[in-house]
C-alpha positions as protocol buffer text, in pm:
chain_id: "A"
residue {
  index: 1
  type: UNK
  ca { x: 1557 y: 571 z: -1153 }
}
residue {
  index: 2
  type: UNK
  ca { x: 1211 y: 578 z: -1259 }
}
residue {
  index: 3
  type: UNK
  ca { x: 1127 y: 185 z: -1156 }
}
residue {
  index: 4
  type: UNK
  ca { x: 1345 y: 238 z: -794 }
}
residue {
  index: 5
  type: UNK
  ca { x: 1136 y: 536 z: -702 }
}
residue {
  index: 6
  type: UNK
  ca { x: 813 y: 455 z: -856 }
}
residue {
  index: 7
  type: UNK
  ca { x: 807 y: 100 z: -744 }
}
residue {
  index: 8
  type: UNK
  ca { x: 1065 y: 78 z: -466 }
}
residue {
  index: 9
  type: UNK
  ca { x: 966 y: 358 z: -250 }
}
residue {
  index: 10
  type: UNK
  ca { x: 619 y: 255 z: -290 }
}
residue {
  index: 11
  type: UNK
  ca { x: 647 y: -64 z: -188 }
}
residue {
  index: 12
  type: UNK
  ca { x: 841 y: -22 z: 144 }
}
residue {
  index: 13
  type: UNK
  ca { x: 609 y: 259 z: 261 }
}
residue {
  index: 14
  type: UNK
  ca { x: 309 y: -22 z: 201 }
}
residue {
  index: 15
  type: UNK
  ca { x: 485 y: -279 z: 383 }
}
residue {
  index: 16
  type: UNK
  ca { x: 565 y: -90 z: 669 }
}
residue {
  index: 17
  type: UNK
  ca { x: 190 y: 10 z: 672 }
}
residue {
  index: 18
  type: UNK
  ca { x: 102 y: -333 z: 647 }
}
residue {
  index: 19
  type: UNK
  ca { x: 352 y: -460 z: 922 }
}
residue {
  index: 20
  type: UNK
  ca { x: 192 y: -172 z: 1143 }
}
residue {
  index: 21
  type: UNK
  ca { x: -124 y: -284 z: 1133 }
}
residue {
  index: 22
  type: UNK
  ca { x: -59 y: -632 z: 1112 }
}
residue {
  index: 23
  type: UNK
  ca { x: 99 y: -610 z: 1465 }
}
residue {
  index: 24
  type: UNK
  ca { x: -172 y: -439 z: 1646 }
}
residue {
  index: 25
  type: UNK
  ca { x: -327 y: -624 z: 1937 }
}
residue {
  index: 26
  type: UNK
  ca { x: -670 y: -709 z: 1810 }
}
residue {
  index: 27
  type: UNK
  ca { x: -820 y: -940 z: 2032 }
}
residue {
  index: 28
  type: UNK
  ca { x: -907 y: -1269 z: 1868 }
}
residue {
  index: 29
  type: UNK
  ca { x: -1005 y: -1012 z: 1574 }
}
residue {
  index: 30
  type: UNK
  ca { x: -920 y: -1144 z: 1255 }
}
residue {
  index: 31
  type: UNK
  ca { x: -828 y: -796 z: 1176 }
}
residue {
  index: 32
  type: UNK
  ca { x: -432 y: -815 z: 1209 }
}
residue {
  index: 33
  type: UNK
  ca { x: -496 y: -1113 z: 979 }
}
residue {
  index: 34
  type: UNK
  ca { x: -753 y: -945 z: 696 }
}
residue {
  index: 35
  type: UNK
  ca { x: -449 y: -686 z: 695 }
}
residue {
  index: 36
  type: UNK
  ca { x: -199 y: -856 z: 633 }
}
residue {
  index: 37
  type: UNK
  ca { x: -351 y: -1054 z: 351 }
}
residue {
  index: 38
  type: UNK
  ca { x: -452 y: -738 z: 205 }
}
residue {
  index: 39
  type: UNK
  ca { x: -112 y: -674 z: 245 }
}
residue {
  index: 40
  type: UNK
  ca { x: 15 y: -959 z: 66 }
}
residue {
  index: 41
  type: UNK
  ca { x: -247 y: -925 z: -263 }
}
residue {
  index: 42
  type: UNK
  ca { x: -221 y: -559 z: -288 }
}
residue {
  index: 43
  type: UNK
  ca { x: 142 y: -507 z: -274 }
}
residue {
  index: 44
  type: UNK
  ca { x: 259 y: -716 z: -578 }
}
residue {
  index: 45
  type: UNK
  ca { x: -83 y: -546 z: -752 }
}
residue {
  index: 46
  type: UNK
  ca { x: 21 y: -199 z: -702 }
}
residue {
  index: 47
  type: UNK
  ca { x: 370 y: -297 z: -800 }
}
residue {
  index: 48
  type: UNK
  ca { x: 250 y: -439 z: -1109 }
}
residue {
  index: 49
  type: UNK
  ca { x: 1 y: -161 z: -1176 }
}
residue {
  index: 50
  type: UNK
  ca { x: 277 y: 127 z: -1093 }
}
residue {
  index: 51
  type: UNK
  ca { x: 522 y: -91 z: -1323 }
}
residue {
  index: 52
  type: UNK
  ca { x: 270 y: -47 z: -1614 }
}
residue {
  index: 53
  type: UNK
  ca { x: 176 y: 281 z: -1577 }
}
residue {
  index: 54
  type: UNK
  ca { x: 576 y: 393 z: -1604 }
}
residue {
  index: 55
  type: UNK
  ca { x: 627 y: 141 z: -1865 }
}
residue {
  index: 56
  type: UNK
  ca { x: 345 y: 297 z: -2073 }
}
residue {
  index: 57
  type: UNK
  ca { x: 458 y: 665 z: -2009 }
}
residue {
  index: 58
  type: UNK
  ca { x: 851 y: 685 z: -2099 }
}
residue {
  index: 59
  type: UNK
  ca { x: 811 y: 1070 z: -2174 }
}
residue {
  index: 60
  type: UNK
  ca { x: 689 y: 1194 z: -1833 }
}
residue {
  index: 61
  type: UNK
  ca { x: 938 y: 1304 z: -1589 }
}
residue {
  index: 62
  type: UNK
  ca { x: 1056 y: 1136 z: -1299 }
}
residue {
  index: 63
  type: UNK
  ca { x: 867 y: 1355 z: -1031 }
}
residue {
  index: 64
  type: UNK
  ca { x: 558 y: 1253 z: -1240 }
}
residue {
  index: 65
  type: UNK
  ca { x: 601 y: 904 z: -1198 }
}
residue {
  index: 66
  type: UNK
  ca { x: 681 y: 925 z: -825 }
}
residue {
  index: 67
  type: UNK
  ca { x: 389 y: 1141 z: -746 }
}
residue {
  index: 68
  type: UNK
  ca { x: 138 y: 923 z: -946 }
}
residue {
  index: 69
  type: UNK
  ca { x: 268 y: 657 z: -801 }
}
residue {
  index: 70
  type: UNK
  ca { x: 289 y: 737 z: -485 }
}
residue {
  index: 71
  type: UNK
  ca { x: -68 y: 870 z: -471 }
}
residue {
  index: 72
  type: UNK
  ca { x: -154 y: 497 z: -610 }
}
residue {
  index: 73
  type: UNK
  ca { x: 38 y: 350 z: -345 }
}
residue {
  index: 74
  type: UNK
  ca { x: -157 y: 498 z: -87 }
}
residue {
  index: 75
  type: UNK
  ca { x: -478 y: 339 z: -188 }
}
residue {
  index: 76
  type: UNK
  ca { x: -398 y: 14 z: 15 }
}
residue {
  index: 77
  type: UNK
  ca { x: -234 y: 182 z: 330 }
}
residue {
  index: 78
  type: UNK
  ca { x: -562 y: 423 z: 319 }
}
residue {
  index: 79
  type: UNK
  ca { x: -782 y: 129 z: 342 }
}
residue {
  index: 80
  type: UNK
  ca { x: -578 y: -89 z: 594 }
}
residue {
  index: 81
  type: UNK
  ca { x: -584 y: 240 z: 860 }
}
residue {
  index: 82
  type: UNK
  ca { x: -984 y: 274 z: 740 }
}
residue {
  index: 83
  type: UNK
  ca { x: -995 y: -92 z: 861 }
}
residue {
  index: 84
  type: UNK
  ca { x: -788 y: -12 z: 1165 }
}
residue {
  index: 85
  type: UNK
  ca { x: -972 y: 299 z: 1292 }
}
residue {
  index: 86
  type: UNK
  ca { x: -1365 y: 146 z: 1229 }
}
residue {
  index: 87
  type: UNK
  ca { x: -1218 y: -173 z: 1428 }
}
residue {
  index: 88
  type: UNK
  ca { x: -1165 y: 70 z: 1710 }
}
residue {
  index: 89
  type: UNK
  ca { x: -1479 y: 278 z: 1660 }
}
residue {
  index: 90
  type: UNK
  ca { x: -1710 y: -61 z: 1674 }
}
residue {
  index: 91
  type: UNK
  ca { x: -1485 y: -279 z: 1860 }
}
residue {
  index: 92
  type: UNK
  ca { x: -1602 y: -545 z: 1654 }
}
């Protein structure tokens, strides 16, 4: 349960993220596309680093895992709506 919470609910909140932002009329921007390939690197990373942290922690709790992973997980969406908001602010 660890792994499917940990991992799993992780990794559909980033790729909803991603598909958000990915979809966002930008223009001739390549901002949909620099989000979506940060998308595509830093999903299978923070599924591999969120793997290893639970993998190198049996003892803690599940809540542990989920909230330290969760908090991890929201690295990449954090920087993809950073991307998304100073796109707007310059209009670049």
């Amino acid at each position: 349960m660890k792994y499917w919470l940990g991992i799993g609910l992780v990794f559909v909140m980033q790729v909803i993220v991603t598909y958000v932002t990915a979809i966002i009329p930008t223009n001739g921007s390549f901002l949909g596309l620099g989000n979506m390939l940060l998308g595509v690197m830093g999903i299978p990373i923070t599924a591999l680093g969120n793997w290893a942290l639970i993998k190198s922690k049996p003892e803690k709790s599940t809540a542990q895992h989920v909230i330290r992973s969760f908090f991890i997980g929201l690295l990449l969406p954090a920087a993809q709506v950073g991307i998304v908001i100073l796109w707007k602010v310059t209009g670049i």
